[in-house]
Amino acid sequence: MIEKLKQRWKVRNGWDVLIILAVFACTGFSVLYVKRALFDLAGLTEQSPGWLRWTVNILIILPLYQVILLAWGWVWGKFSFFWEFEKRMFSRIGGIFKKKKREV
């Protein structure tokens, strides 16, 4: 599994893979804590409308995840990897919304 991830992420060794996985783990835990704090600050609870919680997740938490991912990547010395990762991800997301040219 480590070898597959090394090839997929184009990294040098298994330690790089473990660091990248650690960054994803730290980001996930950090976002959970930040989300809980933001929801408490905004007064959102389990009884709040589902559409409101989803809207906050998409508009605030999702972009915040990207920023925290880059921050942890910097802390662990893998900022350039995660910067390229973010650019690839946003280009794929942007590609969904582009019109496809019709072939005649």
PDB file of C-alpha atoms in Angstrom:
ATOM      1  CA  MET A   1       0.000   0.000   0.000  1.00  0.00           C
ATOM      2  CA  ILE A   2       2.837   2.418   0.837  1.00  0.00           C
ATOM      3  CA  GLU A   3       4.430   1.679  -2.544  1.00  0.00           C
ATOM      4  CA  LYS A   4       1.184   2.486  -4.376  1.00  0.00           C
ATOM      5  CA  LEU A   5       0.871   5.781  -2.516  1.00  0.00           C
ATOM      6  CA  LYS A   6       4.514   6.631  -3.248  1.00  0.00           C
ATOM      7  CA  GLN A   7       3.883   6.168  -6.950  1.00  0.00           C
ATOM      8  CA  ARG A   8       0.532   7.950  -6.931  1.00  0.00           C
ATOM      9  CA  TRP A   9       1.826  10.958  -4.988  1.00  0.00           C
ATOM     10  CA  LYS A  10       5.252  10.871  -6.663  1.00  0.00           C
ATOM     11  CA  VAL A  11       7.221  11.004  -3.408  1.00  0.00           C
ATOM     12  CA  ARG A  12      10.673   9.622  -2.667  1.00  0.00           C
ATOM     13  CA  ASN A  13      10.165   7.257   0.242  1.00  0.00           C
ATOM     14  CA  GLY A  14       7.800   5.713   2.747  1.00  0.00           C
ATOM     15  CA  TRP A  15       8.496   8.429   5.315  1.00  0.00           C
ATOM     16  CA  ASP A  16       7.084  11.024   2.940  1.00  0.00           C
ATOM     17  CA  VAL A  17       3.914   8.947   2.615  1.00  0.00           C
ATOM     18  CA  LEU A  18       3.598   8.680   6.400  1.00  0.00           C
ATOM     19  CA  ILE A  19       4.104  12.427   6.806  1.00  0.00           C
ATOM     20  CA  ILE A  20       1.428  13.139   4.186  1.00  0.00           C
ATOM     21  CA  LEU A  21      -0.986  10.774   5.944  1.00  0.00           C
ATOM     22  CA  ALA A  22      -0.174  12.476   9.265  1.00  0.00           C
ATOM     23  CA  VAL A  23      -0.953  15.869   7.712  1.00  0.00           C
ATOM     24  CA  PHE A  24      -4.344  14.618   6.534  1.00  0.00           C
ATOM     25  CA  ALA A  25      -5.040  13.205  10.012  1.00  0.00           C
ATOM     26  CA  CYS A  26      -4.019  16.420  11.792  1.00  0.00           C
ATOM     27  CA  THR A  27      -6.139  18.447   9.382  1.00  0.00           C
ATOM     28  CA  GLY A  28      -9.195  16.276   9.993  1.00  0.00           C
ATOM     29  CA  PHE A  29      -8.912  16.537  13.777  1.00  0.00           C
ATOM     30  CA  SER A  30      -8.266  20.281  13.601  1.00  0.00           C
ATOM     31  CA  VAL A  31     -11.294  20.880  11.412  1.00  0.00           C
ATOM     32  CA  LEU A  32     -13.496  18.928  13.820  1.00  0.00           C
ATOM     33  CA  TYR A  33     -12.447  21.164  16.713  1.00  0.00           C
ATOM     34  CA  VAL A  34     -12.760  24.380  14.697  1.00  0.00           C
ATOM     35  CA  LYS A  35     -16.161  23.325  13.343  1.00  0.00           C
ATOM     36  CA  ARG A  36     -17.465  22.593  16.829  1.00  0.00           C
ATOM     37  CA  ALA A  37     -16.236  25.975  18.073  1.00  0.00           C
ATOM     38  CA  LEU A  38     -17.716  27.843  15.088  1.00  0.00           C
ATOM     39  CA  PHE A  39     -21.052  26.059  15.384  1.00  0.00           C
ATOM     40  CA  ASP A  40     -21.193  26.870  19.116  1.00  0.00           C
ATOM     41  CA  LEU A  41     -20.284  30.500  18.409  1.00  0.00           C
ATOM     42  CA  ALA A  42     -23.003  30.744  15.750  1.00  0.00           C
ATOM     43  CA  GLY A  43     -25.540  28.951  17.952  1.00  0.00           C
ATOM     44  CA  LEU A  44     -25.956  26.032  15.573  1.00  0.00           C
ATOM     45  CA  THR A  45     -27.039  22.801  17.256  1.00  0.00           C
ATOM     46  CA  GLU A  46     -28.355  19.408  16.217  1.00  0.00           C
ATOM     47  CA  GLN A  47     -31.820  20.983  16.356  1.00  0.00           C
ATOM     48  CA  SER A  48     -30.830  23.643  13.801  1.00  0.00           C
ATOM     49  CA  PRO A  49     -32.249  23.108  10.312  1.00  0.00           C
ATOM     50  CA  GLY A  50     -30.230  20.634   8.279  1.00  0.00           C
ATOM     51  CA  TRP A  51     -30.012  22.977   5.288  1.00  0.00           C
ATOM     52  CA  LEU A  52     -28.407  25.630   7.497  1.00  0.00           C
ATOM     53  CA  ARG A  53     -25.780  23.241   8.881  1.00  0.00           C
ATOM     54  CA  TRP A  54     -24.984  22.005   5.340  1.00  0.00           C
ATOM     55  CA  THR A  55     -24.719  25.572   4.042  1.00  0.00           C
ATOM     56  CA  VAL A  56     -22.261  26.495   6.798  1.00  0.00           C
ATOM     57  CA  ASN A  57     -20.273  23.317   6.093  1.00  0.00           C
ATOM     58  CA  ILE A  58     -19.982  24.055   2.393  1.00  0.00           C
ATOM     59  CA  LEU A  59     -19.413  27.811   2.556  1.00  0.00           C
ATOM     60  CA  ILE A  60     -17.168  28.015   5.635  1.00  0.00           C
ATOM     61  CA  ILE A  61     -15.841  24.642   6.766  1.00  0.00           C
ATOM     62  CA  LEU A  62     -14.823  23.305   3.330  1.00  0.00           C
ATOM     63  CA  PRO A  63     -12.634  26.331   2.455  1.00  0.00           C
ATOM     64  CA  LEU A  64     -11.302  26.363   6.012  1.00  0.00           C
ATOM     65  CA  TYR A  65     -10.252  22.728   5.576  1.00  0.00           C
ATOM     66  CA  GLN A  66      -8.117  23.737   2.586  1.00  0.00           C
ATOM     67  CA  VAL A  67      -6.382  26.486   4.573  1.00  0.00           C
ATOM     68  CA  ILE A  68      -5.756  24.196   7.548  1.00  0.00           C
ATOM     69  CA  LEU A  69      -4.420  21.500   5.200  1.00  0.00           C
ATOM     70  CA  LEU A  70      -1.855  23.952   3.817  1.00  0.00           C
ATOM     71  CA  ALA A  71      -0.963  25.109   7.334  1.00  0.00           C
ATOM     72  CA  TRP A  72      -0.317  21.569   8.562  1.00  0.00           C
ATOM     73  CA  GLY A  73       1.557  20.831   5.355  1.00  0.00           C
ATOM     74  CA  TRP A  74       3.832  23.772   6.134  1.00  0.00           C
ATOM     75  CA  VAL A  75       4.325  22.617   9.746  1.00  0.00           C
ATOM     76  CA  TRP A  76       5.316  19.122   8.579  1.00  0.00           C
ATOM     77  CA  GLY A  77       7.537  20.460   5.791  1.00  0.00           C
ATOM     78  CA  LYS A  78       5.321  19.362   2.900  1.00  0.00           C
ATOM     79  CA  PHE A  79       3.782  22.682   1.875  1.00  0.00           C
ATOM     80  CA  SER A  80       4.808  22.376  -1.778  1.00  0.00           C
ATOM     81  CA  PHE A  81       3.228  18.915  -2.024  1.00  0.00           C
ATOM     82  CA  PHE A  82      -0.065  20.145  -0.576  1.00  0.00           C
ATOM     83  CA  TRP A  83      -0.010  23.352  -2.626  1.00  0.00           C
ATOM     84  CA  GLU A  84       0.213  21.263  -5.809  1.00  0.00           C
ATOM     85  CA  PHE A  85      -2.441  18.895  -4.393  1.00  0.00           C
ATOM     86  CA  GLU A  86      -4.807  21.840  -3.852  1.00  0.00           C
ATOM     87  CA  LYS A  87      -4.210  23.227  -7.333  1.00  0.00           C
ATOM     88  CA  ARG A  88      -4.949  19.835  -8.926  1.00  0.00           C
ATOM     89  CA  MET A  89      -8.094  19.428  -6.855  1.00  0.00           C
ATOM     90  CA  PHE A  90      -9.459  22.872  -7.732  1.00  0.00           C
ATOM     91  CA  SER A  91      -8.666  22.399 -11.416  1.00  0.00           C
ATOM     92  CA  ARG A  92     -10.672  19.161 -11.360  1.00  0.00           C
ATOM     93  CA  ILE A  93     -13.557  20.870  -9.581  1.00  0.00           C
ATOM     94  CA  GLY A  94     -13.394  23.741 -12.079  1.00  0.00           C
ATOM     95  CA  GLY A  95     -13.428  21.253 -14.949  1.00  0.00           C
ATOM     96  CA  ILE A  96     -16.842  20.019 -13.859  1.00  0.00           C
ATOM     97  CA  PHE A  97     -18.344  23.438 -14.514  1.00  0.00           C
ATOM     98  CA  LYS A  98     -16.684  24.103 -17.864  1.00  0.00           C
ATOM     99  CA  LYS A  99     -18.733  23.552 -20.975  1.00  0.00           C
ATOM    100  CA  LYS A 100     -17.577  20.718 -23.129  1.00  0.00           C
ATOM    101  CA  LYS A 101     -17.050  21.505 -26.802  1.00  0.00           C
ATOM    102  CA  ARG A 102     -19.313  19.610 -29.102  1.00  0.00           C
ATOM    103  CA  GLU A 103     -17.679  17.422 -31.661  1.00  0.00           C
ATOM    104  CA  VAL A 104     -19.193  17.749 -35.104  1.00  0.00           C
TER     105      VAL A 104
END
